[in-house]
Amino acid sequence: MPLRRRMKQPKRRKPRISHSLDKLATLCGKCKVLSFSDNDTGGYEKEDSDGNKVLGLEDYGHEGHPLVEWKVLEYDHQDNLPDLPRLAASAEAGCSFCKFLRTALQKELYKRTELNDCEVQITLLYLWYRRSVHSRGIKGPTLVTYTESLMALVANLETILHDGSSHTCKVFFMTEAPTGNCAAWLGLRKPPPLDALCPENISMIQEEIKNCEEVCSHTKYGISFVPTRLIDLMDPQTPRLVVSAAQSPHNDLDGRGIKYAALSYCWGSASDTRSMLKTEKSSMKSRTTGIALSEMPKVFQDTIALCKKLSIRYLWIDALCIVQDDRRDWEQEGSQIGKVYENAFVTVVPLAAHTCNEGFLQRSQETVEIQFQSTDRPDIDGKFYLRHVPQFNIEDKWHFFGLESIELSSSTWSKRGWTFQEDTLSTRILYFGQTMMFYECEHWERLEFDDRRHFQSRSTFKTESWQHHHLVPYETWEAAVSLFSGRKFTHPEDKFPAISALAEGFAEASKDEYIAGLWRGALLRELLWHVTPQTEWENFLADLKTPHRYIAPSWSWASRNSYMAFGVRQHQLPESTEKFTPECKINDVNVDLSSGNPFGAVGNAVLSLSGKLAALPSTLQLMPSTYSSPTWKISKGSALLGVCELDWITDREDSWQAPNVRMVMLLVVSWGKGVRKVPGQANKCAYGLILVPTDNENEYRRVGVFYCGKGGEFAKDSPWNNRLFKGLKVQTIYLI
């Protein structure tokens, strides 16, 4: 094994702010609460890890976890959408914040036409956070530092709609301040430079990439793979498409070790997609002679500017490097996308760009200044700035793991299907968000405004890491597809192609057979999943019978367009290494592929099983639950025999009865302490599927999952199979 060099910590640099900020705000009587007192926070003076005097907050939560605290201000404003006339009047009278707030709210809500002519109530909160940061070298000691800071001002909006329902949302204003005692006391970050490609940021990126190449043991770029086509940026004003020598002897992409960047981005709406510059059959020849930079969408232009700064000659962009109207080329190149990102020198992710026509390098200058005077320390005074950050999402404080986490979760990019494996497989990534740029590789992370790099591990789902394990747990795949399942697609049939590289890597590592998103070696186990349902019963059943486009069989998680996890919600599956008893037999699986890619789109699939079927009680009772979707009781009389999760939603608050549909339960697996100790004796617990019949004999579709236990809340006088499946004959059925 080659020796690794000891990590060097980055050099500290003085901040360089390249944009000006607004003059100190004039505040109306209501808005003066923004200039808060230290006492309002319930804080106290303390020393940080560097020995500096800072404002501390009372401890809450557990050490080592990200902690968030909301401080509600004495601010309550009522107005009317969309014009917000009361804020407009206060702004006209001279209040800078009322003007600032009104502009921000109209920008956030201009597409929400259902809110027009509704009354809105606005409250303000300051968001504070305390976060533990672990920093260490590969061989050096771990350093734990704690950061407490005023992160943001949040405007909370509550609106009653015309139909009587309520609507709530939050609008986010980042807090920041120039270096000084006010910034140090409140833990404020520095204002970001106007240009994301300022010399300080470029130097930081180069330093982190160099450190990664010297210290980390990632796959080296371009060693085993070069994309079919790349964009040559030798002349950045007129880039051109070049083809690898393996594909065409007339072009100059010859040899290995080619350093290229890959762009992972969102195309945008249907109109954005139609107008976007693309390579098609008719334009293929002209793309090889040159592409005018001015014809490219803004996100392409910004990426080329970044590559120029980093001295990266080649760039891969799907819209230009894949012939978009050539199905054969799309299938061939689409199957190679995973390798494109795995072998890229760096992947560029423009989080701030929600469409291809938006740039990501220029930061907003819309700010307002707020005066601060410490009441605990009279010598500390100054000002901080509020910066509107559109479409930020901080709905649940317990999901907050740092500003970079909010940048990711708030972006359109993080919700798109194709970007999941692009992110997962990339060796190193540059993210450009609305508030900052940050760098990640498999081992390290560094934020734009942070002088330290932080250890992390993001290699859980990388195919290279799978291939280094003798035994790959199926939980690794299950965790990956669970995260992937809630992503959105313009073309739903892309679901399997969008994770084909992950599937191929897992197949190579596990030596197992891939079956419509599941694995033969764990097929019975992986039939047991539940979803967060989105569709009501009638529409759900209609979609099952006559889908608009076939994506997957009903027994595959990919057939549902919502978030999925394995097991029944309150009863997760044990680890795959734990012994369990099959309660049904797999006879045959037949999967028809839509292309030559064994990990790609599926045209049809049938699973033949032999097992016991029991009728599902016609009426299900709702169980108390804190989850967003309901869990239902399977009962006989007063005895609880099982619980189930259904794949559709219902507005019933107590019970549900299937209208004119016979549903059955198929017993799939069982396990527990009592596994086969006594022949014929029930095991501790069991899982199975809920099915509805089709018009064909012995043919069914999956519509839910159930769990039966023994003891606890379940019937104590009789094990599950005595009540539900005892004495039933084994039947052969077909799941479609």
XYZ file of C-alpha atoms in Angstrom:
736
model
C 0.000 0.000 0.000
C 1.446 3.390 -0.931
C 2.315 5.725 1.919
C -0.025 8.647 2.428
C 1.332 12.090 3.041
C 0.258 13.918 6.150
C -2.516 16.416 5.459
C -1.498 20.070 5.436
C -3.885 22.557 6.966
C -4.807 25.421 4.624
C -3.230 28.820 5.118
C -5.319 31.579 6.663
C -6.127 34.542 4.456
C -7.660 37.902 5.112
C -11.197 38.181 3.795
C -11.764 40.078 0.608
C -15.268 41.436 0.160
C -15.815 42.674 -3.364
C -19.266 44.178 -2.994
C -20.798 47.043 -1.094
C -23.733 46.852 1.299
C -26.690 49.114 1.939
C -26.551 51.964 4.425
C -27.698 51.428 7.987
C -31.407 50.662 8.047
C -33.968 53.137 9.295
C -36.460 51.043 11.253
C -40.089 51.699 12.127
C -41.278 51.128 15.683
C -42.361 47.558 14.954
C -39.069 46.608 13.271
C -36.817 47.939 16.053
C -36.991 44.465 17.634
C -34.417 43.413 15.024
C -31.775 45.285 17.077
C -32.057 42.755 19.868
C -30.510 42.696 23.332
C -28.136 39.994 24.574
C -30.573 39.378 27.421
C -33.250 38.463 24.882
C -31.266 35.353 23.948
C -30.918 34.031 27.479
C -27.182 34.044 26.771
C -24.022 34.610 28.754
C -20.352 35.434 28.186
C -18.052 32.475 27.570
C -14.773 31.547 25.850
C -14.675 29.702 22.530
C -12.101 27.058 21.627
C -9.588 29.780 20.673
C -9.996 31.625 23.983
C -12.077 34.501 22.568
C -14.943 36.037 24.545
C -18.215 35.222 22.777
C -21.932 35.142 23.467
C -22.962 31.689 24.647
C -26.405 30.131 24.760
C -27.839 27.917 27.438
C -27.055 24.262 26.632
C -29.848 22.223 25.107
C -29.796 18.757 23.566
C -26.895 16.304 23.569
C -23.227 16.999 23.035
C -21.999 16.174 19.543
C -25.333 16.789 17.818
C -26.290 19.845 15.770
C -28.463 22.013 17.979
C -30.841 24.683 16.809
C -32.764 27.258 18.797
C -35.525 29.584 17.607
C -35.809 32.965 19.373
C -39.217 34.518 18.657
C -39.247 38.317 18.354
C -42.079 40.552 19.525
C -43.184 41.158 15.968
C -46.647 40.438 14.607
C -47.762 41.917 11.287
C -50.948 41.325 9.298
C -51.225 42.222 5.625
C -52.852 41.204 2.347
C -51.336 39.325 -0.568
C -50.021 39.878 -3.146
C -49.398 43.641 -2.800
C -48.780 43.757 0.984
C -50.124 47.346 1.244
C -49.291 47.821 4.952
C -45.639 46.936 4.396
C -45.663 49.208 1.340
C -46.985 52.130 3.408
C -44.344 51.608 6.109
C -41.641 51.380 3.440
C -42.894 54.628 1.888
C -42.666 56.233 5.338
C -38.978 55.316 5.462
C -38.610 51.851 7.073
C -35.786 50.071 5.258
C -36.641 46.638 6.604
C -40.338 46.842 5.656
C -39.241 47.628 2.099
C -36.682 44.816 2.190
C -39.185 42.315 3.627
C -41.922 43.216 1.133
C -39.563 42.737 -1.829
C -38.423 39.356 -0.484
C -41.959 38.074 0.156
C -43.192 39.081 -3.285
C -40.199 37.362 -4.871
C -40.909 34.139 -2.948
C -44.675 34.083 -3.498
C -45.199 35.523 -6.971
C -46.074 32.103 -8.444
C -48.478 31.226 -5.624
C -51.582 32.685 -7.264
C -53.861 30.744 -4.905
C -52.666 33.087 -2.136
C -53.868 36.230 -3.906
C -56.431 38.284 -1.960
C -55.659 36.303 1.204
C -54.659 37.755 4.539
C -51.220 36.803 5.816
C -49.826 36.936 9.346
C -46.067 37.485 9.600
C -43.920 36.712 12.638
C -40.126 36.967 12.920
C -37.660 34.625 14.593
C -33.900 34.604 15.001
C -32.311 31.223 14.335
C -29.282 30.299 16.468
C -27.263 27.136 16.216
C -24.552 25.301 18.105
C -22.619 22.707 16.176
C -19.751 20.385 17.019
C -17.083 20.250 14.311
C -14.625 17.350 14.116
C -11.347 18.127 12.339
C -8.391 15.801 11.998
C -5.602 14.679 9.775
C -5.520 11.129 8.464
C -2.933 10.220 11.104
C -3.380 13.203 13.381
C -5.594 13.618 16.453
C -9.250 14.536 16.251
C -10.037 18.137 17.205
C -13.553 18.987 18.380
C -14.627 22.620 18.295
C -18.029 24.113 19.070
C -19.550 26.933 17.077
C -22.426 29.017 18.410
C -23.774 31.694 16.140
C -26.685 33.754 14.985
C -27.442 32.073 11.688
C -30.522 33.747 10.240
C -33.668 35.772 10.573
C -36.725 33.771 9.553
C -40.066 35.282 8.539
C -42.881 32.853 9.303
C -45.970 33.327 7.117
C -49.400 31.903 7.952
C -52.245 32.318 5.452
C -55.858 31.151 5.420
C -56.853 30.204 1.867
C -60.257 30.781 0.279
C -61.285 27.151 0.833
C -60.613 27.472 4.568
C -57.346 25.519 4.568
C -54.162 27.036 5.934
C -50.807 27.584 4.285
C -47.517 28.208 6.076
C -44.048 28.933 4.776
C -40.774 30.405 5.957
C -38.615 33.022 4.256
C -34.933 32.938 5.114
C -32.542 35.871 5.638
C -28.886 34.993 6.189
C -27.034 36.979 8.898
C -23.454 38.091 8.240
C -20.973 40.770 9.288
C -17.461 41.963 8.423
C -14.630 40.852 10.698
C -14.789 42.675 14.038
C -15.944 42.360 17.631
C -19.650 42.277 16.666
C -19.081 39.366 14.262
C -16.941 37.495 16.799
C -19.411 38.034 19.672
C -22.443 36.796 17.699
C -20.563 34.126 15.728
C -21.477 35.658 12.387
C -19.979 34.537 9.121
C -18.324 36.939 6.696
C -20.332 38.311 3.754
C -19.583 36.253 0.649
C -17.667 37.843 -2.231
C -19.814 39.096 -5.081
C -17.983 36.786 -7.507
C -17.761 33.129 -6.523
C -14.575 32.870 -8.632
C -12.674 35.476 -6.635
C -8.925 34.769 -6.212
C -9.434 33.527 -2.629
C -11.973 30.909 -3.696
C -9.948 29.720 -6.686
C -6.910 29.385 -4.439
C -8.965 27.395 -1.922
C -10.278 25.038 -4.619
C -6.792 24.450 -6.021
C -5.427 23.837 -2.539
C -8.135 21.301 -1.703
C -7.750 19.417 -4.984
C -3.989 19.285 -4.507
C -4.440 18.003 -0.967
C -6.897 15.391 -2.253
C -4.470 14.176 -4.921
C -1.590 13.949 -2.455
C -3.369 12.523 0.583
C -6.486 10.659 -0.507
C -6.583 7.321 -2.296
C -9.404 7.976 -4.757
C -9.560 6.530 -8.245
C -7.300 8.628 -10.481
C -9.105 10.524 -13.209
C -9.249 9.088 -16.715
C -7.122 5.999 -15.983
C -9.628 3.330 -16.993
C -12.245 5.337 -18.845
C -12.606 8.312 -21.182
C -16.074 9.492 -22.286
C -17.054 9.030 -25.925
C -17.305 12.804 -26.375
C -15.997 15.810 -24.495
C -16.106 19.565 -24.981
C -12.675 20.991 -25.747
C -12.196 24.378 -24.041
C -8.839 25.279 -25.566
C -10.612 28.293 -27.054
C -13.151 29.122 -24.288
C -15.003 31.573 -26.545
C -15.622 28.880 -29.164
C -15.557 25.436 -27.506
C -15.963 22.398 -29.731
C -17.079 18.810 -29.360
C -14.337 16.180 -29.718
C -14.680 12.409 -29.954
C -12.392 9.830 -28.356
C -9.983 7.962 -30.634
C -11.700 4.689 -29.726
C -14.860 6.004 -31.379
C -13.388 8.029 -34.257
C -9.820 8.024 -35.623
C -10.313 11.557 -36.969
C -10.374 13.304 -33.581
C -7.775 13.978 -30.948
C -9.033 12.459 -27.669
C -6.300 9.828 -27.621
C -4.816 7.998 -24.657
C -5.732 7.844 -20.974
C -5.244 10.285 -18.128
C -7.414 12.990 -19.670
C -8.430 15.538 -17.066
C -12.036 16.624 -17.531
C -14.791 18.184 -15.432
C -18.382 16.927 -15.420
C -21.421 19.137 -14.927
C -24.350 17.871 -12.827
C -27.268 20.289 -13.141
C -31.022 20.742 -13.650
C -32.379 21.262 -17.152
C -35.458 23.101 -15.863
C -39.029 23.321 -17.133
C -40.298 21.927 -20.436
C -39.834 25.333 -22.079
C -36.285 25.608 -20.699
C -35.523 22.142 -22.054
C -36.935 22.873 -25.513
C -34.878 26.045 -25.935
C -31.649 24.690 -24.402
C -28.649 24.204 -26.653
C -28.298 20.487 -27.382
C -26.460 18.132 -29.702
C -28.804 16.423 -32.163
C -28.245 14.444 -35.354
C -28.578 17.568 -37.473
C -26.090 19.584 -35.388
C -23.522 16.896 -34.594
C -21.110 17.916 -37.364
C -21.265 21.632 -36.567
C -20.639 20.968 -32.848
C -17.228 19.498 -33.749
C -16.167 22.695 -35.505
C -17.160 25.090 -32.747
C -19.953 26.309 -30.476
C -20.328 30.021 -29.811
C -20.198 30.657 -26.071
C -22.963 33.244 -26.418
C -25.353 30.538 -27.675
C -24.930 28.446 -24.528
C -27.280 28.659 -21.529
C -25.948 30.558 -18.540
C -25.163 27.472 -16.451
C -22.874 26.176 -19.259
C -21.148 29.554 -19.563
C -20.438 29.732 -15.827
C -19.062 26.183 -15.800
C -16.708 26.997 -18.677
C -15.522 30.095 -16.785
C -14.763 27.898 -13.771
C -12.868 25.342 -15.880
C -10.789 28.137 -17.365
C -9.827 29.376 -13.880
C -8.863 25.826 -12.846
C -6.946 25.109 -16.096
C -9.231 22.187 -16.982
C -9.301 21.792 -20.769
C -12.155 19.290 -21.168
C -15.747 19.346 -19.954
C -18.591 16.810 -20.101
C -22.188 18.068 -20.326
C -24.924 15.557 -21.096
C -26.936 17.865 -23.392
C -23.924 18.360 -25.663
C -22.054 15.056 -25.303
C -25.056 12.776 -25.918
C -27.007 12.964 -29.192
C -30.387 13.801 -27.743
C -32.624 12.649 -30.614
C -30.737 9.398 -31.267
C -32.254 6.656 -29.092
C -29.419 4.224 -29.756
C -26.784 6.796 -28.806
C -28.767 7.818 -25.718
C -29.024 4.199 -24.506
C -25.329 3.566 -25.118
C -24.098 6.780 -23.526
C -26.719 6.704 -20.776
C -25.368 3.352 -19.608
C -21.916 4.974 -19.258
C -22.969 8.037 -17.223
C -21.868 6.488 -13.940
C -18.354 5.976 -15.300
C -18.328 9.547 -16.603
C -18.759 10.929 -13.089
C -16.562 8.336 -11.383
C -13.631 9.227 -13.631
C -14.121 12.999 -13.776
C -11.350 15.114 -12.273
C -14.027 17.175 -10.555
C -17.835 17.387 -10.718
C -19.448 20.837 -10.756
C -22.852 21.141 -9.039
C -24.624 24.525 -9.417
C -27.077 24.299 -6.501
C -28.042 27.946 -6.975
C -29.227 27.350 -10.557
C -32.716 25.856 -10.656
C -32.712 25.751 -14.478
C -30.126 25.701 -17.254
C -30.775 29.403 -17.912
C -29.649 30.514 -14.453
C -26.041 31.220 -13.522
C -24.384 30.323 -10.238
C -21.290 32.531 -9.923
C -22.806 35.939 -9.089
C -24.152 36.491 -5.554
C -27.083 38.678 -4.583
C -26.346 42.197 -3.312
C -29.783 42.675 -1.740
C -29.016 43.299 1.945
C -30.092 45.518 4.822
C -27.978 46.541 7.833
C -29.046 46.132 11.474
C -27.409 47.938 14.397
C -26.169 45.862 17.362
C -25.093 46.971 20.856
C -24.211 44.360 23.454
C -25.886 44.885 26.830
C -23.479 42.473 28.536
C -20.351 43.967 27.002
C -20.684 47.750 26.333
C -17.436 47.697 24.330
C -19.003 45.427 21.715
C -21.094 47.167 19.105
C -21.409 47.300 15.364
C -23.746 46.076 12.693
C -24.738 42.930 10.901
C -26.434 42.363 7.559
C -29.527 40.450 6.506
C -29.398 38.819 3.074
C -32.497 37.271 1.469
C -31.860 33.713 0.284
C -34.814 32.548 -1.872
C -36.302 29.067 -1.543
C -34.277 28.013 1.481
C -35.921 25.230 3.459
C -35.584 24.926 7.239
C -38.877 23.210 7.968
C -37.568 20.968 10.749
C -34.845 22.163 13.106
C -33.773 18.594 13.875
C -32.835 18.050 10.237
C -30.303 20.885 10.349
C -26.713 19.753 9.960
C -25.030 22.950 8.832
C -25.434 25.556 6.139
C -24.139 23.228 3.443
C -26.892 20.752 4.359
C -29.539 23.456 3.919
C -28.001 24.464 0.583
C -28.338 20.874 -0.607
C -31.809 20.147 0.741
C -33.204 23.458 -0.539
C -31.946 22.979 -4.076
C -33.926 21.672 -7.026
C -30.844 19.623 -7.913
C -31.069 17.471 -4.760
C -34.607 16.404 -5.687
C -33.910 15.267 -9.263
C -33.521 11.569 -10.041
C -30.492 11.623 -12.334
C -28.387 13.672 -9.918
C -28.419 10.970 -7.210
C -25.812 8.668 -8.742
C -23.959 11.631 -10.269
C -23.416 12.905 -6.735
C -22.815 9.483 -5.211
C -20.227 8.331 -7.743
C -18.225 11.538 -8.129
C -14.710 11.511 -6.707
C -14.652 15.206 -5.778
C -17.387 17.814 -6.055
C -17.604 21.603 -6.135
C -21.018 22.808 -4.959
C -22.047 26.385 -5.733
C -24.984 27.453 -3.579
C -26.758 30.717 -2.970
C -24.790 31.535 0.174
C -21.462 29.828 -0.409
C -19.317 27.454 -2.391
C -18.060 24.259 -0.765
C -15.781 21.376 -1.721
C -16.181 17.681 -0.951
C -14.234 14.532 -1.642
C -14.688 11.130 -0.054
C -12.706 12.110 3.041
C -12.772 15.881 3.374
C -15.058 18.867 3.230
C -14.240 22.558 3.248
C -16.603 25.533 3.168
C -15.874 28.790 1.397
C -15.797 30.905 4.568
C -14.007 28.299 6.728
C -10.237 28.193 7.153
C -10.325 24.542 8.215
C -11.113 21.353 6.348
C -13.251 18.790 8.092
C -13.107 15.016 7.999
C -16.138 13.218 6.600
C -17.083 9.965 4.872
C -19.292 10.072 1.781
C -18.194 6.764 0.215
C -21.027 4.554 1.543
C -22.621 3.930 -1.847
C -19.567 4.214 -4.110
C -19.145 1.126 -6.290
C -15.383 1.242 -5.764
C -15.853 0.892 -2.000
C -18.333 -1.982 -2.516
C -15.802 -3.868 -4.598
C -13.247 -3.793 -1.742
C -15.541 -5.815 0.537
C -15.702 -9.592 0.465
C -19.305 -9.535 1.723
C -21.511 -6.626 0.705
C -24.584 -6.273 2.947
C -27.851 -5.829 1.121
C -28.651 -3.025 3.570
C -26.157 -0.881 1.652
C -28.205 -1.148 -1.520
C -31.478 -0.791 0.351
C -30.304 2.417 2.017
C -29.222 3.834 -1.347
C -32.467 3.146 -3.186
C -34.500 4.374 -0.224
C -32.780 7.770 -0.519
C -33.218 7.653 -4.292
C -36.881 6.616 -4.324
C -38.366 10.026 -3.576
C -36.531 11.810 -6.408
C -38.407 13.401 -9.307
C -38.180 12.633 -13.037
C -39.334 14.494 -16.112
C -39.512 11.079 -17.776
C -40.437 8.440 -15.139
C -39.142 5.637 -17.352
C -35.625 6.940 -16.592
C -35.842 5.634 -13.017
C -33.859 2.421 -13.564
C -31.331 3.983 -15.994
C -30.685 6.735 -13.424
C -29.270 4.205 -10.929
C -27.916 1.680 -13.431
C -24.293 2.481 -12.578
C -24.928 1.864 -8.868
C -26.691 -1.405 -9.707
C -23.847 -2.507 -11.969
C -21.296 -1.780 -9.248
C -23.272 -3.693 -6.636
C -23.668 -6.632 -9.028
C -19.908 -6.777 -9.581
C -19.269 -6.679 -5.834
C -22.003 -9.090 -4.722
C -21.962 -11.439 -7.750
C -25.745 -11.394 -7.501
C -28.500 -11.099 -10.119
C -30.337 -7.790 -10.492
C -34.135 -8.071 -10.778
C -36.095 -4.853 -11.395
C -34.415 -2.912 -8.587
C -34.088 -5.927 -6.260
C -31.520 -8.742 -5.832
C -32.159 -12.452 -6.216
C -30.112 -13.287 -3.112
C -32.421 -11.138 -0.979
C -35.555 -11.181 -3.116
C -38.028 -12.336 -0.472
C -36.659 -9.800 1.990
C -36.662 -6.964 -0.542
C -40.281 -7.553 -1.546
C -41.113 -6.074 1.869
C -41.162 -2.289 1.528
C -43.559 0.519 2.350
C -44.092 3.929 0.783
C -45.306 7.378 1.733
C -48.426 7.188 -0.453
C -49.455 10.040 -2.727
C -52.544 8.708 -4.571
C -56.098 7.944 -3.446
C -57.474 4.416 -3.838
C -59.457 4.836 -7.051
C -56.635 6.575 -8.927
C -54.061 4.219 -7.440
C -55.911 1.135 -8.658
C -56.493 2.673 -12.097
C -52.774 3.465 -12.421
C -51.898 -0.110 -11.485
C -54.223 -1.573 -14.114
C -53.401 0.798 -16.972
C -50.257 2.770 -16.236
C -49.478 5.741 -18.461
C -45.984 4.305 -18.927
C -44.670 1.012 -17.611
C -41.839 1.593 -15.128
C -41.663 -1.539 -12.992
C -43.796 -4.453 -11.736
C -46.045 -3.721 -8.746
C -43.766 -5.789 -6.474
C -40.777 -3.506 -7.139
C -40.346 -0.292 -5.121
C -39.659 1.497 -8.436
C -43.337 1.174 -9.392
C -44.262 3.864 -6.820
C -43.515 7.558 -7.299
C -42.858 8.359 -3.650
C -40.399 7.830 -0.834
C -39.861 4.169 0.082
C -38.210 2.249 2.929
C -37.908 -1.468 3.602
C -40.003 -3.202 6.266
C -43.258 -2.018 7.827
C -42.881 1.499 9.191
C -42.988 0.622 12.892
C -41.260 -2.736 12.411
C -38.075 -2.440 10.354
C -36.437 -5.500 8.808
C -33.653 -7.192 10.798
C -30.187 -7.242 9.249
C -29.841 -9.395 6.139
C -27.227 -11.584 7.875
C -29.811 -12.657 10.478
C -31.345 -16.035 9.802
C -34.972 -16.083 8.706
C -37.369 -18.699 7.409
C -38.807 -18.422 3.881
C -42.571 -18.933 4.068
C -43.059 -18.960 0.305
C -41.045 -20.277 -2.631
C -39.738 -18.384 -5.648
C -40.565 -20.475 -8.700
C -39.478 -18.188 -11.501
C -38.762 -14.560 -12.382
C -39.144 -13.235 -15.907
C -37.938 -9.690 -16.658
C -38.159 -8.203 -20.167
C -35.706 -5.334 -20.642
C -36.421 -2.302 -22.802
C -32.802 -2.129 -23.995
C -29.611 -4.137 -23.994
C -28.594 -2.748 -20.584
C -29.337 -5.417 -17.912
C -29.554 -2.627 -15.333
C -31.694 -0.319 -17.449
C -35.378 0.211 -18.164
C -37.836 -2.675 -17.775
C -40.598 -3.447 -20.279
C -42.429 -6.113 -18.266
C -41.800 -8.461 -15.318
C -43.598 -11.424 -13.728
C -42.728 -13.146 -10.443
C -44.054 -16.662 -9.766
C -44.392 -17.687 -6.090
C -45.833 -20.590 -4.131
C -47.188 -19.734 -0.693
C -50.168 -19.378 1.622
C -52.861 -16.769 1.035
C -55.315 -15.533 3.653
C -58.192 -13.130 3.160
C -57.605 -9.636 4.489
C -60.402 -8.482 6.827
C -62.692 -6.203 4.879
C -62.400 -3.378 7.426
C -59.090 -2.025 8.704
C -58.806 0.119 11.840
C -56.474 3.106 11.976
C -53.687 2.957 14.568
C -52.375 6.022 16.431
C -49.143 7.086 14.728
C -46.765 10.031 14.496
C -45.948 9.196 10.871
C -47.255 11.183 7.907
C -49.015 8.147 6.431
C -51.305 5.786 8.372
C -50.682 2.347 9.838
C -53.706 0.024 9.940
C -54.739 -2.770 12.318
C -55.517 -6.299 11.119
C -57.910 -7.661 13.751
C -60.395 -10.417 14.522
C -62.772 -9.264 17.184
C -60.694 -7.525 19.834
C -57.510 -9.467 19.009
C -54.774 -7.572 17.131
C -53.269 -10.014 14.648
C -51.101 -7.696 12.588
C -50.474 -4.247 11.201
C -50.202 -3.133 7.597
C -49.068 -0.243 5.407
C -51.093 0.515 2.278
C -49.746 2.023 -0.944
C -52.535 4.604 -1.247
C -53.902 7.435 0.888
C -57.345 7.730 2.439
C -59.151 10.593 4.126
C -60.823 8.254 6.638
C -59.836 9.013 10.232
C -60.840 5.754 11.916
C -61.360 2.836 9.527
C -61.236 1.903 5.848
C -63.108 -0.663 3.782
C -62.130 -1.660 0.245
C -65.077 -1.022 -2.096
C -65.922 -4.192 -4.058
C -62.329 -5.457 -4.023
C -61.129 -8.706 -2.447
C -57.668 -8.342 -0.962
C -55.471 -11.177 0.306
C -52.322 -11.539 2.386
C -49.346 -13.580 1.167
C -47.057 -14.874 3.910
C -43.454 -14.223 2.774
C -40.881 -14.675 5.593
C -40.664 -15.159 9.342
C -37.870 -14.977 11.891
C -37.099 -14.562 15.558
C -35.924 -16.513 18.583
C -38.303 -19.361 17.869
C -37.124 -20.139 14.335
C -37.843 -23.837 13.690
C -36.986 -24.969 17.211
C -40.183 -27.008 17.203
C -41.467 -28.295 13.848
C -44.672 -26.553 12.906
C -44.355 -24.029 15.728
C -44.833 -20.360 14.921
C -41.890 -18.034 14.776
C -41.763 -14.791 16.708
C -42.753 -12.500 13.838
C -43.574 -12.544 10.146
C -43.906 -10.269 7.150
C -45.935 -10.526 3.982
C -47.602 -8.725 1.095
C -51.130 -7.446 0.579
C -52.383 -8.279 -2.919
C -55.361 -7.589 -5.155
C -56.345 -10.032 -7.928
C -56.329 -9.127 -11.600
C -58.827 -10.429 -14.148
C -56.526 -13.404 -14.829
C -56.622 -16.557 -12.705
C -53.985 -16.703 -9.893
C -52.559 -13.341 -10.958
C -52.142 -10.487 -8.476
C -50.720 -7.019 -7.949
C -49.018 -5.877 -4.782
C -50.780 -3.023 -2.896
C -49.253 -3.111 0.579
C -47.201 -4.914 3.223
C -48.083 -6.404 6.615
C -46.369 -7.478 9.827
C -47.562 -9.980 12.426
C -45.979 -10.394 15.830
C -46.295 -12.469 18.960
C -46.695 -10.950 22.413
C -46.624 -7.262 23.252
C -49.530 -5.473 21.599
C -50.470 -8.536 19.565
C -52.823 -11.344 20.574
C -51.128 -13.291 23.388
C -53.230 -16.423 23.335
C -52.308 -17.568 19.867
C -49.319 -17.116 17.523
C -49.900 -15.305 14.272
C -50.051 -18.302 11.927
C -52.653 -20.151 13.979
C -55.020 -17.259 13.405
C -54.175 -16.239 9.872
C -52.502 -19.026 7.898
C -52.873 -22.287 9.856
C -54.332 -25.049 7.758
C -54.215 -23.105 4.503
C -52.940 -24.833 1.374
C -49.952 -23.626 -0.609
C -50.965 -21.951 -3.874
C -48.948 -20.919 -6.922
C -49.540 -17.317 -7.930
C -48.102 -14.774 -10.352
C -47.262 -11.214 -9.343
C -47.166 -8.593 -12.088
